[in-house]
């Protein structure tokens, strides 16, 4: 009898203790089959692209001009996805382009989020002058026509390659993250546990990055995922317009931009359609994962 | 409320000043100068030098900036050397095209988004709701240029319902009914594709707003008084949820302007976005600086407009 009661209390305890972060995320993904599928699909796709690009495809061989094979149709003479205007294998270009686009987006996301999160926490925690100073800068730049300014900057830079492109885009992408993190850090910084840490003499740095940061982590994971999708969009968009990677290094955007030629758009679908579909699939997948993460970060929206 | 508006307008002045300085510095960094394009084997290099000196190319930068900004404030952005005419009149022509496209798109955005958002919110978890949520999700995730290309491919080249570039067919007399109809006909496909991308925010906002409203006390009160559900929707819920939608107008305009580069490039539509791309490629600086200034100004105006509308329709947001 006594024993049973204890057991009941034990059960009650385990039920009432809230599930921790990773469990909530797992539960959310289990409930949402599409998000689960997107997540696994994305991992598989990105691994396949990277493995193929680094171990099976020789960039120099793919980019070699071969006019005899001009506009070869898919499936002919071993060209899985046909060849372009200069007789270059489209499948190889697709994989190399996808690799470049994915890696660039990852690096931009890392740089922009490290700067954005770091600054956002500083602003939210200290407030006052630092906060005001950076908020004015952010307010100003966030309303500007960023795309146009990036294009102008790109045309000015004399030596221009992947590193420069990454830095230019990242320079305009940290602001929204910083603003979001700041507002969360502001409200979180007023909680008792932060005041308690302060009275215990913990250093500001430790409070910010060991106390505050972990408590914002669920929000930050969502932010990082969705900004990754945004950065894929910006890089491919710029490359599409002709201001991304130089023509010798394909990106998914450059492949799609071949469609600006009406002949290619209307009758050579294998040159632009696979890259368009790959961009679409990437964006949908990342956004689905981001939505599921957002639901697990916000108790009100959870499915399970 | 007026205090807020005036304060926001006053903040715009230093913002525009910093923007103009930034653009001026960027433009000065560009390789070459407006006269490089005039150089041909026959021209006398001294003549070009003379032109440069006359145009103030060797003045200190602050003198050049002062001259540029005072002229710009009076609407004089200089001469476009590729088009051989004043920048202001060049942009004026193109602006009409962009505004026609933006206007039709804004109308379509609201025409598509409001019914869909209301249906999704009212009949939650039905098949219709799920389809609408899926639509708004895809339109949010798809990159603009991919959607545009697929639309041009399908409607322009496969089933050939719409023209694939330009604003009007050649051989039509300006001013006739046919001419305007043809212009409108050229607008439909870009405007629809443009609008599809702009609906997401409004649909999602309306949907959550209506779902929230269902549980509100004022709706319960109305229901308990015996008012039929249909009337509760038309009289109470719609009115409360629809008003803030007006505030999306500012964001929609800003979004449309930013997107005009992609849509006009893909559809070969001669508006301001395409003018910007062409000017970048031909290094026509006076046009580039004027366009970035204009876009920056319109973006600031758009966000101001949104804030004003929001503070009018939603008293909770009023700041002062």
Coordinates of C-alpha atoms in Angstrom, one line a residue:
Chain A
X1 CA 0.0 0.0 0.0
X2 CA 2.7 2.4 1.1
X3 CA 4.8 1.3 -1.8
X4 CA 2.1 2.0 -4.3
X5 CA 1.6 5.5 -3.0
X6 CA 5.3 6.2 -3.4
X7 CA 5.2 4.8 -6.9
X8 CA 2.3 7.1 -7.7
X9 CA 4.2 10.1 -6.4
X10 CA 7.2 9.1 -8.5
X11 CA 5.0 8.9 -11.6
X12 CA 3.5 12.2 -10.9
X13 CA 7.0 13.7 -10.5
X14 CA 8.2 12.3 -13.8
X15 CA 5.1 13.6 -15.6
X16 CA 5.2 17.0 -14.1
X17 CA 8.9 17.7 -14.8
X18 CA 9.0 19.6 -18.1
X19 CA 10.8 17.9 -21.0
X20 CA 14.1 19.5 -21.9
X21 CA 15.0 21.2 -25.1
X22 CA 16.2 18.3 -27.2
X23 CA 13.2 16.1 -26.2
X24 CA 10.7 18.7 -27.2
X25 CA 12.4 19.1 -30.6
X26 CA 12.4 15.3 -31.1
X27 CA 8.7 15.1 -30.1
X28 CA 7.9 17.9 -32.5
X29 CA 9.7 16.2 -35.4
X30 CA 7.9 12.9 -34.6
X31 CA 4.6 14.6 -34.8
X32 CA 5.4 16.5 -38.0
X33 CA 6.3 13.8 -40.6
X34 CA 7.0 16.4 -43.2
X35 CA 9.6 18.2 -41.1
X36 CA 11.2 14.9 -40.2
X37 CA 11.3 14.0 -43.9
X38 CA 12.7 17.4 -44.8
X39 CA 15.4 17.2 -42.1
X40 CA 16.6 13.7 -43.2
X41 CA 16.3 14.7 -46.9
X42 CA 18.3 17.8 -46.4
X43 CA 21.1 16.0 -44.6
X44 CA 21.2 13.3 -47.3
X45 CA 21.1 15.9 -50.1
X46 CA 23.9 18.0 -48.6
X47 CA 26.1 15.0 -47.8
X48 CA 25.6 13.6 -51.3
X49 CA 26.5 17.0 -52.9
X50 CA 29.6 17.4 -50.8
X51 CA 30.8 13.8 -51.3
X52 CA 30.1 13.9 -55.1
X53 CA 31.8 17.3 -55.4
X54 CA 34.9 16.4 -53.5
X55 CA 35.5 12.8 -54.4
X56 CA 33.9 12.1 -57.8
X57 CA 33.7 15.3 -59.8
X58 CA 36.8 16.9 -61.3
X59 CA 36.0 20.6 -61.6
X60 CA 38.6 21.3 -64.2
X61 CA 37.3 18.5 -66.4
X62 CA 33.7 19.6 -66.0
X63 CA 34.5 23.3 -66.9
X64 CA 36.5 22.4 -70.0
X65 CA 34.9 23.8 -73.1
X66 CA 33.9 21.1 -75.6
X67 CA 32.0 22.7 -78.5
X68 CA 31.3 19.4 -80.3
X69 CA 29.0 18.4 -77.4
X70 CA 27.2 21.7 -77.4
X71 CA 23.6 21.5 -76.1
X72 CA 23.7 17.7 -75.8
X73 CA 20.4 16.4 -74.6
X74 CA 20.1 14.6 -71.3
X75 CA 20.9 10.9 -71.4
X76 CA 22.9 11.1 -74.6
X77 CA 26.5 9.9 -74.7
X78 CA 26.7 9.6 -70.9
X79 CA 25.6 13.1 -70.1
X80 CA 23.1 12.5 -67.3
X81 CA 21.7 16.1 -67.5
X82 CA 23.0 17.0 -70.9
X83 CA 25.5 19.8 -71.7
X84 CA 25.4 23.6 -72.0
X85 CA 26.2 26.1 -74.7
X86 CA 29.9 25.3 -74.4
X87 CA 29.5 21.5 -74.2
X88 CA 30.1 21.4 -70.4
X89 CA 28.5 18.6 -68.4
X90 CA 25.4 20.0 -66.6
X91 CA 25.3 17.3 -63.9
X92 CA 28.9 18.1 -62.9
X93 CA 28.1 21.8 -62.9
X94 CA 25.0 21.3 -60.9
X95 CA 26.9 19.4 -58.2
X96 CA 29.7 21.9 -58.1
X97 CA 27.3 24.8 -58.1
X98 CA 25.2 23.3 -55.3
X99 CA 28.4 22.7 -53.2
X100 CA 29.5 26.3 -53.7
X101 CA 26.0 27.7 -52.9
X102 CA 25.6 25.6 -49.8
X103 CA 29.1 26.2 -48.4
X104 CA 28.8 30.0 -49.0
X105 CA 25.4 30.1 -47.3
X106 CA 26.8 28.2 -44.3
X107 CA 29.8 30.5 -43.9
X108 CA 27.7 33.6 -44.3
X109 CA 25.2 32.2 -41.7
X110 CA 28.0 31.5 -39.3
X111 CA 29.7 34.9 -39.6
X112 CA 26.4 36.9 -39.5
X113 CA 25.0 35.0 -36.6
X114 CA 28.1 35.1 -34.5
X115 CA 28.3 38.9 -34.9
X116 CA 24.6 39.3 -34.6
X117 CA 24.2 37.2 -31.5
X118 CA 27.3 38.6 -29.8
X119 CA 26.3 42.2 -30.4
X120 CA 22.6 41.5 -29.6
X121 CA 23.5 40.1 -26.2
X122 CA 25.9 43.0 -25.5
X123 CA 23.2 45.5 -26.4
X124 CA 20.5 43.8 -24.5
X125 CA 22.6 43.2 -21.4
X126 CA 24.3 46.5 -21.0
X127 CA 21.6 48.8 -22.6
X128 CA 22.4 52.5 -22.4
X129 CA 24.9 54.0 -24.8
X130 CA 26.1 50.8 -26.5
X131 CA 22.5 49.8 -27.1
X132 CA 21.4 53.2 -28.5
X133 CA 24.5 53.5 -30.7
X134 CA 24.0 50.1 -32.4
X135 CA 20.3 50.3 -32.6
X136 CA 20.5 53.5 -34.6
X137 CA 22.9 51.9 -37.0
X138 CA 20.7 48.8 -37.3
X139 CA 17.5 50.9 -37.8
X140 CA 19.2 52.8 -40.5
X141 CA 20.6 49.9 -42.5
X142 CA 17.6 47.6 -42.1
X143 CA 15.3 50.0 -44.0
X144 CA 17.8 50.5 -46.9
X145 CA 17.5 48.7 -50.3
X146 CA 20.2 46.2 -49.3
X147 CA 20.3 44.3 -52.6
X148 CA 21.1 47.4 -54.6
X149 CA 23.8 48.5 -52.2
X150 CA 25.4 45.0 -52.3
X151 CA 25.4 45.2 -56.1
X152 CA 27.0 48.6 -56.0
X153 CA 29.7 47.4 -53.6
X154 CA 30.3 44.3 -55.7
X155 CA 31.0 46.4 -58.8
X156 CA 33.4 48.6 -56.9
X157 CA 35.6 45.9 -55.4
X158 CA 38.6 45.3 -57.7
X159 CA 39.8 41.9 -56.5
X160 CA 36.7 39.9 -56.2
X161 CA 36.1 36.2 -55.3
X162 CA 34.3 33.9 -52.9
X163 CA 35.8 35.4 -49.7
X164 CA 34.8 39.0 -50.7
X165 CA 31.3 37.9 -51.7
X166 CA 30.8 36.2 -48.3
X167 CA 32.1 39.2 -46.4
X168 CA 29.9 41.6 -48.3
X169 CA 26.7 39.6 -47.9
X170 CA 27.5 38.9 -44.2
X171 CA 28.1 42.6 -43.6
X172 CA 24.4 43.2 -44.3
X173 CA 22.9 40.1 -42.6
X174 CA 23.8 40.4 -38.9
X175 CA 21.4 43.2 -38.2
X176 CA 18.1 41.5 -37.9
X177 CA 19.6 38.8 -35.7
X178 CA 21.2 41.4 -33.5
X179 CA 17.9 43.2 -33.1
X180 CA 16.0 40.0 -32.3
X181 CA 18.6 38.8 -29.8
X182 CA 18.7 42.2 -28.2
X183 CA 15.0 42.3 -27.5
X184 CA 15.1 38.8 -26.0
X185 CA 18.2 39.6 -24.0
X186 CA 16.6 42.7 -22.6
X187 CA 13.6 40.8 -21.2
X188 CA 15.7 37.9 -20.1
X189 CA 18.3 40.1 -18.4
X190 CA 15.7 41.4 -15.9
X191 CA 15.0 37.9 -14.6
X192 CA 16.0 37.0 -11.0
X193 CA 18.7 34.5 -11.9
X194 CA 20.6 37.2 -13.7
X195 CA 20.4 39.5 -10.7
X196 CA 21.4 36.6 -8.5
X197 CA 24.5 36.0 -10.6
X198 CA 25.4 39.7 -10.4
X199 CA 25.2 39.8 -6.6
X200 CA 27.3 36.7 -6.5
X201 CA 30.0 38.6 -8.3
X202 CA 30.0 36.6 -11.5
X203 CA 31.7 38.4 -14.3
X204 CA 29.6 40.1 -16.9
X205 CA 31.1 37.9 -19.7
X206 CA 30.2 34.7 -17.8
X207 CA 26.6 35.9 -17.2
X208 CA 26.1 36.8 -20.8
X209 CA 27.6 33.8 -22.5
X210 CA 27.1 31.1 -19.8
X211 CA 23.8 32.3 -18.2
X212 CA 21.9 34.3 -20.8
X213 CA 23.0 32.6 -24.1
X214 CA 21.9 29.0 -23.2
X215 CA 18.5 30.4 -22.3
X216 CA 18.1 31.9 -25.7
X217 CA 19.3 28.8 -27.4
X218 CA 16.0 27.5 -28.7
X219 CA 15.2 30.8 -30.2
X220 CA 18.7 31.1 -31.7
X221 CA 18.5 27.7 -33.4
X222 CA 15.3 28.8 -35.2
X223 CA 17.0 32.1 -36.2
X224 CA 20.1 30.4 -37.5
X225 CA 18.1 27.8 -39.5
X226 CA 15.9 30.4 -41.1
X227 CA 18.7 32.8 -41.8
X228 CA 20.5 29.9 -43.6
X229 CA 17.5 29.7 -45.9
X230 CA 17.7 33.4 -46.4
X231 CA 21.4 33.3 -47.2
X232 CA 20.9 30.6 -49.8
X233 CA 18.3 32.8 -51.4
X234 CA 20.5 35.9 -51.4
X235 CA 23.6 34.2 -52.8
X236 CA 21.7 32.4 -55.6
X237 CA 19.8 35.6 -56.3
X238 CA 22.9 37.7 -56.6
X239 CA 24.6 35.1 -58.8
X240 CA 21.5 34.9 -60.9
X241 CA 21.7 38.7 -61.5
X242 CA 25.4 38.3 -62.4
X243 CA 26.9 39.8 -59.2
X244 CA 27.6 36.6 -57.2
X245 CA 30.5 34.3 -57.9
X246 CA 32.6 34.9 -61.0
X247 CA 31.5 32.9 -64.1
X248 CA 34.3 30.4 -63.8
X249 CA 32.9 29.1 -60.4
X250 CA 29.4 27.9 -60.9
X251 CA 26.7 28.5 -58.3
X252 CA 23.1 27.4 -58.4
X253 CA 22.2 31.0 -59.2
X254 CA 24.6 31.2 -62.2
X255 CA 23.1 28.0 -63.6
X256 CA 19.6 29.4 -63.4
X257 CA 20.7 32.7 -65.0
X258 CA 21.5 30.8 -68.2
X259 CA 17.7 30.9 -68.6
X260 CA 17.9 34.7 -69.3
X261 CA 18.6 33.6 -72.8
X262 CA 15.2 33.0 -74.3
X263 CA 16.4 30.0 -76.4
X264 CA 17.7 28.2 -73.4
X265 CA 14.6 29.1 -71.3
X266 CA 12.1 27.9 -74.0
X267 CA 13.8 24.8 -75.4
X268 CA 16.8 23.7 -73.3
X269 CA 15.2 23.0 -70.0
X270 CA 18.0 20.7 -68.7
X271 CA 20.3 23.7 -68.3
X272 CA 18.2 25.8 -65.9
X273 CA 15.4 23.6 -64.6
X274 CA 17.4 21.2 -62.4
X275 CA 19.2 24.0 -60.6
X276 CA 15.9 25.9 -60.1
X277 CA 14.3 22.7 -58.6
X278 CA 17.4 22.1 -56.4
X279 CA 17.2 25.7 -55.0
X280 CA 13.4 25.2 -54.4
X281 CA 13.9 21.9 -52.7
X282 CA 16.7 23.3 -50.5
X283 CA 14.6 26.3 -49.5
X284 CA 11.4 24.3 -48.8
X285 CA 13.4 21.8 -46.7
X286 CA 15.2 24.3 -44.6
X287 CA 12.1 26.3 -44.0
X288 CA 10.1 23.2 -43.0
X289 CA 12.8 22.3 -40.5
X290 CA 12.8 25.9 -39.3
X291 CA 9.1 26.0 -38.8
X292 CA 9.2 22.7 -36.8
X293 CA 12.0 24.2 -34.6
X294 CA 10.0 27.4 -34.1
X295 CA 7.0 25.4 -32.9
X296 CA 9.2 23.5 -30.4
X297 CA 10.7 26.8 -29.2
X298 CA 7.2 28.2 -28.6
X299 CA 5.1 26.2 -26.2
X300 CA 1.8 27.7 -27.6
X301 CA 2.4 26.4 -31.1
X302 CA 3.5 22.9 -30.3
X303 CA 1.7 20.0 -31.9
X304 CA 2.7 17.3 -29.4
Chain B
X1 CA 0.1 60.6 -32.5
X2 CA 1.1 63.7 -34.5
X3 CA 4.1 64.0 -32.3
X4 CA 5.2 60.5 -33.3
X5 CA 4.7 61.2 -37.0
X6 CA 6.6 64.5 -36.9
X7 CA 9.4 62.8 -34.9
X8 CA 9.6 60.0 -37.5
X9 CA 9.7 62.5 -40.4
X10 CA 12.5 64.5 -38.6
X11 CA 14.5 61.3 -38.1
X12 CA 14.3 60.7 -41.9
X13 CA 16.3 63.8 -42.6
X14 CA 19.6 62.6 -41.0
X15 CA 18.9 59.1 -42.4
X16 CA 18.7 60.5 -45.9
X17 CA 21.8 62.6 -45.4
X18 CA 23.8 59.6 -44.3
X19 CA 22.4 57.5 -47.1
X20 CA 23.4 60.2 -49.7
X21 CA 26.9 60.4 -48.2
X22 CA 27.2 56.7 -48.3
X23 CA 26.1 56.5 -51.9
X24 CA 28.3 59.4 -52.9
X25 CA 31.4 57.7 -51.5
X26 CA 30.5 54.4 -53.1
X27 CA 29.9 56.1 -56.5
X28 CA 33.3 57.9 -56.2
X29 CA 35.0 54.5 -55.7
X30 CA 33.7 53.1 -59.0
X31 CA 36.3 52.7 -61.7
X32 CA 36.3 55.2 -64.5
X33 CA 34.2 58.3 -64.7
X34 CA 31.2 59.5 -66.8
X35 CA 33.5 60.6 -69.6
X36 CA 35.3 57.3 -70.1
X37 CA 32.3 56.2 -72.2
X38 CA 32.8 59.2 -74.5
X39 CA 36.4 58.2 -75.4
X40 CA 36.8 56.9 -78.9
X41 CA 40.0 56.7 -81.0
X42 CA 39.1 60.0 -82.7
X43 CA 38.4 62.1 -79.6
X44 CA 41.1 64.5 -78.4
X45 CA 42.2 63.5 -74.9
X46 CA 42.6 67.2 -74.0
X47 CA 38.9 67.7 -74.8
X48 CA 38.0 65.0 -72.3
X49 CA 40.3 66.5 -69.7
X50 CA 38.5 69.8 -70.3
X51 CA 35.1 68.2 -69.8
X52 CA 36.4 66.6 -66.5
X53 CA 37.6 69.9 -65.2
X54 CA 34.4 71.7 -66.2
X55 CA 32.3 69.0 -64.5
X56 CA 34.4 69.4 -61.3
X57 CA 36.0 66.0 -61.5
X58 CA 39.2 67.3 -59.8
X59 CA 37.4 69.3 -57.1
X60 CA 37.8 68.1 -53.5
X61 CA 35.2 65.5 -52.6
X62 CA 33.2 67.7 -50.2
X63 CA 32.8 70.3 -52.9
X64 CA 31.6 67.6 -55.3
X65 CA 29.3 66.2 -52.7
X66 CA 27.9 69.7 -52.0
X67 CA 27.3 70.3 -55.6
X68 CA 25.7 66.9 -56.2
X69 CA 23.4 67.0 -53.1
X70 CA 22.2 70.6 -53.7
X71 CA 21.4 69.8 -57.3
X72 CA 19.8 66.5 -56.3
X73 CA 17.6 68.3 -53.7
X74 CA 16.3 70.4 -56.6
X75 CA 15.6 67.3 -58.7
X76 CA 18.6 67.6 -60.9
X77 CA 20.6 64.4 -60.8
X78 CA 22.8 65.2 -63.8
X79 CA 23.1 63.7 -67.2
X80 CA 22.9 60.0 -68.1
X81 CA 25.7 59.5 -70.6
X82 CA 24.4 56.2 -72.1
X83 CA 20.9 57.6 -72.6
X84 CA 22.1 61.2 -73.4
X85 CA 19.4 62.8 -71.4
X86 CA 18.7 64.2 -67.9
X87 CA 18.6 61.4 -65.2
X88 CA 15.4 62.8 -63.7
X89 CA 13.4 62.6 -66.9
X90 CA 14.9 59.1 -67.7
X91 CA 13.9 57.8 -64.3
X92 CA 10.5 59.6 -64.6
X93 CA 9.7 57.5 -67.7
X94 CA 10.7 54.3 -66.1
X95 CA 9.1 55.1 -62.8
X96 CA 5.7 55.2 -64.5
X97 CA 6.1 51.5 -65.6
X98 CA 7.3 50.4 -62.2
X99 CA 4.4 52.1 -60.5
X100 CA 1.9 50.6 -62.8
X101 CA 3.3 47.2 -62.1
X102 CA 3.5 47.9 -58.3
X103 CA -0.1 49.2 -58.2
X104 CA -1.6 46.2 -60.0
X105 CA 0.5 43.9 -57.8
X106 CA -0.7 45.6 -54.5
X107 CA -4.3 45.3 -55.6
X108 CA -3.8 41.6 -56.5
X109 CA -2.0 41.0 -53.2
X110 CA -5.0 42.2 -51.2
X111 CA -7.5 40.5 -53.6
X112 CA -5.8 37.1 -53.1
X113 CA -4.6 37.4 -49.5
X114 CA -7.7 38.7 -47.7
X115 CA -10.2 35.9 -48.8
X116 CA -7.6 33.2 -48.4
X117 CA -6.6 34.5 -44.9
X118 CA -10.2 34.8 -43.8
X119 CA -11.1 31.3 -45.1
X120 CA -8.1 29.7 -43.5
X121 CA -8.8 31.4 -40.1
X122 CA -12.5 30.7 -40.1
X123 CA -12.4 27.1 -41.2
X124 CA -9.3 25.9 -39.4
X125 CA -8.0 22.4 -39.9
X126 CA -10.2 21.8 -42.9
X127 CA -8.8 20.8 -46.3
X128 CA -9.1 24.4 -47.5
X129 CA -7.1 25.7 -44.6
X130 CA -4.4 23.2 -45.1
X131 CA -4.1 24.0 -48.8
X132 CA -4.0 27.7 -48.1
X133 CA -1.3 27.3 -45.4
X134 CA 0.7 25.1 -47.8
X135 CA 0.3 27.8 -50.5
X136 CA 1.5 30.6 -48.3
X137 CA 4.4 28.4 -47.1
X138 CA 5.6 27.7 -50.6
X139 CA 5.2 31.3 -51.7
X140 CA 7.3 32.3 -48.6
X141 CA 10.1 29.8 -49.3
X142 CA 10.4 30.0 -53.1
X143 CA 13.1 32.4 -54.3
X144 CA 11.5 35.1 -56.5
X145 CA 13.6 34.5 -59.6
X146 CA 12.8 30.8 -59.6
X147 CA 9.1 31.4 -59.5
X148 CA 9.3 34.1 -62.2
X149 CA 11.3 31.9 -64.6
X150 CA 9.0 29.0 -64.1
X151 CA 6.0 31.3 -64.8
X152 CA 7.6 32.7 -67.9
X153 CA 8.4 29.2 -69.1
X154 CA 4.9 27.8 -68.5
X155 CA 2.7 30.7 -69.4
X156 CA 5.0 32.4 -71.9
X157 CA 6.6 29.5 -73.8
X158 CA 4.6 26.4 -73.1
X159 CA 0.9 27.4 -73.2
X160 CA 1.7 30.9 -74.7
X161 CA -1.0 32.8 -72.9
X162 CA 1.1 35.9 -72.2
X163 CA 4.0 37.8 -73.8
X164 CA 7.4 37.2 -72.3
X165 CA 8.9 40.7 -72.3
X166 CA 8.3 44.4 -72.9
X167 CA 5.4 46.7 -72.0
X168 CA 3.6 47.0 -75.3
X169 CA 3.6 45.4 -78.7
X170 CA 5.2 47.5 -81.6
X171 CA 2.9 49.0 -84.2
X172 CA 0.2 50.2 -81.8
X173 CA -0.7 53.9 -81.6
X174 CA -0.3 55.5 -78.3
X175 CA -3.6 56.7 -76.9
X176 CA -5.9 54.2 -78.5
X177 CA -7.9 51.8 -76.5
X178 CA -6.0 48.9 -78.0
X179 CA -2.7 50.3 -76.9
X180 CA -3.8 50.5 -73.3
X181 CA -5.3 47.1 -73.3
X182 CA -2.1 45.7 -74.8
X183 CA -0.1 47.5 -72.0
X184 CA -2.3 46.0 -69.4
X185 CA -2.0 42.6 -71.0
X186 CA 1.8 42.8 -70.7
X187 CA 1.4 43.6 -67.1
X188 CA -0.8 40.7 -66.0
X189 CA 1.8 37.9 -65.8
X190 CA 4.5 39.9 -64.0
X191 CA 1.9 41.4 -61.6
X192 CA 0.4 38.0 -60.7
X193 CA 3.8 36.4 -60.1
X194 CA 4.8 39.5 -58.1
X195 CA 1.6 39.4 -56.0
X196 CA 1.9 35.6 -55.3
X197 CA 5.1 36.3 -53.3
X198 CA 3.6 39.3 -51.4
X199 CA 0.6 37.5 -49.9
X200 CA 2.3 35.4 -47.3
X201 CA 2.5 37.9 -44.5
X202 CA -1.1 39.0 -44.8
X203 CA -2.5 35.5 -45.0
X204 CA -0.6 34.3 -41.9
X205 CA -1.5 37.4 -40.0
X206 CA -5.2 37.2 -40.8
X207 CA -5.4 33.5 -40.1
X208 CA -3.8 33.8 -36.6
X209 CA -5.8 36.9 -35.8
X210 CA -9.1 35.3 -36.6
X211 CA -8.2 32.1 -34.7
X212 CA -7.4 34.3 -31.7
X213 CA -10.6 36.3 -32.1
X214 CA -12.7 33.1 -31.9
X215 CA -11.8 32.7 -28.2
X216 CA -12.2 36.4 -27.3
X217 CA -14.8 37.5 -24.8
X218 CA -16.5 39.9 -27.2
X219 CA -17.2 37.1 -29.6
X220 CA -18.5 34.9 -26.7
X221 CA -20.7 37.7 -25.6
X222 CA -22.1 38.2 -29.1
X223 CA -22.8 34.5 -29.4
X224 CA -24.5 34.3 -26.1
X225 CA -26.8 37.1 -27.1
X226 CA -28.0 34.9 -29.9
X227 CA -26.3 36.5 -32.8
X228 CA -25.8 34.0 -35.6
X229 CA -22.2 33.0 -36.3
X230 CA -22.3 34.6 -39.8
X231 CA -23.1 38.0 -38.3
X232 CA -20.5 37.6 -35.6
X233 CA -17.9 37.1 -38.4
X234 CA -19.0 40.0 -40.6
X235 CA -19.7 42.5 -37.8
X236 CA -17.2 41.7 -35.1
X237 CA -14.3 39.6 -36.2
X238 CA -13.6 40.9 -39.7
X239 CA -13.7 44.5 -38.6
X240 CA -11.1 43.9 -35.9
X241 CA -8.8 41.7 -37.9
X242 CA -9.0 43.5 -41.2
X243 CA -8.0 47.0 -40.0
X244 CA -4.3 46.2 -39.1
X245 CA -3.9 44.7 -42.6
X246 CA -3.8 48.2 -43.9
X247 CA -0.5 48.6 -42.2
X248 CA 1.0 45.9 -44.4
X249 CA 0.7 48.4 -47.3
X250 CA 3.9 50.1 -46.3
X251 CA 5.8 46.8 -46.1
X252 CA 4.2 45.6 -49.3
X253 CA 5.4 48.7 -51.2
X254 CA 8.9 48.4 -49.8
X255 CA 9.0 44.7 -50.7
X256 CA 7.7 45.4 -54.2
X257 CA 10.4 48.0 -54.8
X258 CA 13.2 45.7 -53.6
X259 CA 11.8 42.9 -55.7
X260 CA 11.5 45.1 -58.8
X261 CA 15.1 44.3 -59.8
X262 CA 14.3 40.6 -60.2
X263 CA 10.9 40.9 -61.8
X264 CA 11.9 43.5 -64.3
X265 CA 15.1 41.6 -65.2
X266 CA 13.3 38.3 -65.7
X267 CA 10.3 39.8 -67.6
X268 CA 12.4 42.2 -69.6
X269 CA 10.1 45.0 -68.3
X270 CA 11.6 48.5 -68.7
X271 CA 11.1 49.9 -65.2
X272 CA 13.4 51.3 -62.6
X273 CA 14.8 48.0 -61.5
X274 CA 15.9 47.1 -65.0
X275 CA 17.2 50.6 -65.5
X276 CA 19.4 50.0 -62.4
X277 CA 20.8 46.8 -63.7
X278 CA 21.5 48.3 -67.1
X279 CA 23.2 51.3 -65.5
X280 CA 25.4 49.1 -63.4
X281 CA 26.5 47.2 -66.4
X282 CA 27.2 50.4 -68.4
X283 CA 28.7 52.2 -65.4
X284 CA 26.2 55.1 -65.7
X285 CA 26.9 56.5 -62.2
X286 CA 24.6 59.5 -62.2
X287 CA 21.7 57.1 -62.8
X288 CA 22.9 54.6 -60.2
X289 CA 23.3 57.1 -57.5
X290 CA 19.9 58.7 -58.3
X291 CA 18.2 55.3 -58.2
X292 CA 19.7 54.1 -55.0
X293 CA 18.8 57.5 -53.4
X294 CA 15.2 57.2 -54.7
X295 CA 14.8 53.6 -53.5
X296 CA 16.3 54.4 -50.1
X297 CA 13.9 57.3 -49.8
X298 CA 10.9 55.2 -50.8
X299 CA 11.9 52.5 -48.4
X300 CA 12.1 54.9 -45.5
X301 CA 8.7 56.4 -46.6
X302 CA 7.2 52.9 -46.7
X303 CA 8.2 52.0 -43.2
X304 CA 7.0 55.4 -42.0
X305 CA 3.7 54.9 -43.7
X306 CA 3.3 51.5 -42.0
X307 CA 4.0 52.9 -38.6
X308 CA 1.5 55.7 -39.1
X309 CA -1.3 53.5 -40.3
X310 CA -0.6 51.0 -37.5
X311 CA -0.8 53.7 -34.9
X312 CA -4.1 55.0 -36.3
X313 CA -5.8 51.7 -36.6
X314 CA -4.4 50.0 -33.4
X315 CA -4.6 52.4 -30.4
X316 CA -2.5 50.0 -28.4
X317 CA 0.5 50.8 -30.5
X318 CA 0.3 54.6 -30.2
X319 CA 3.5 55.6 -28.6
X320 CA 3.1 59.1 -27.2

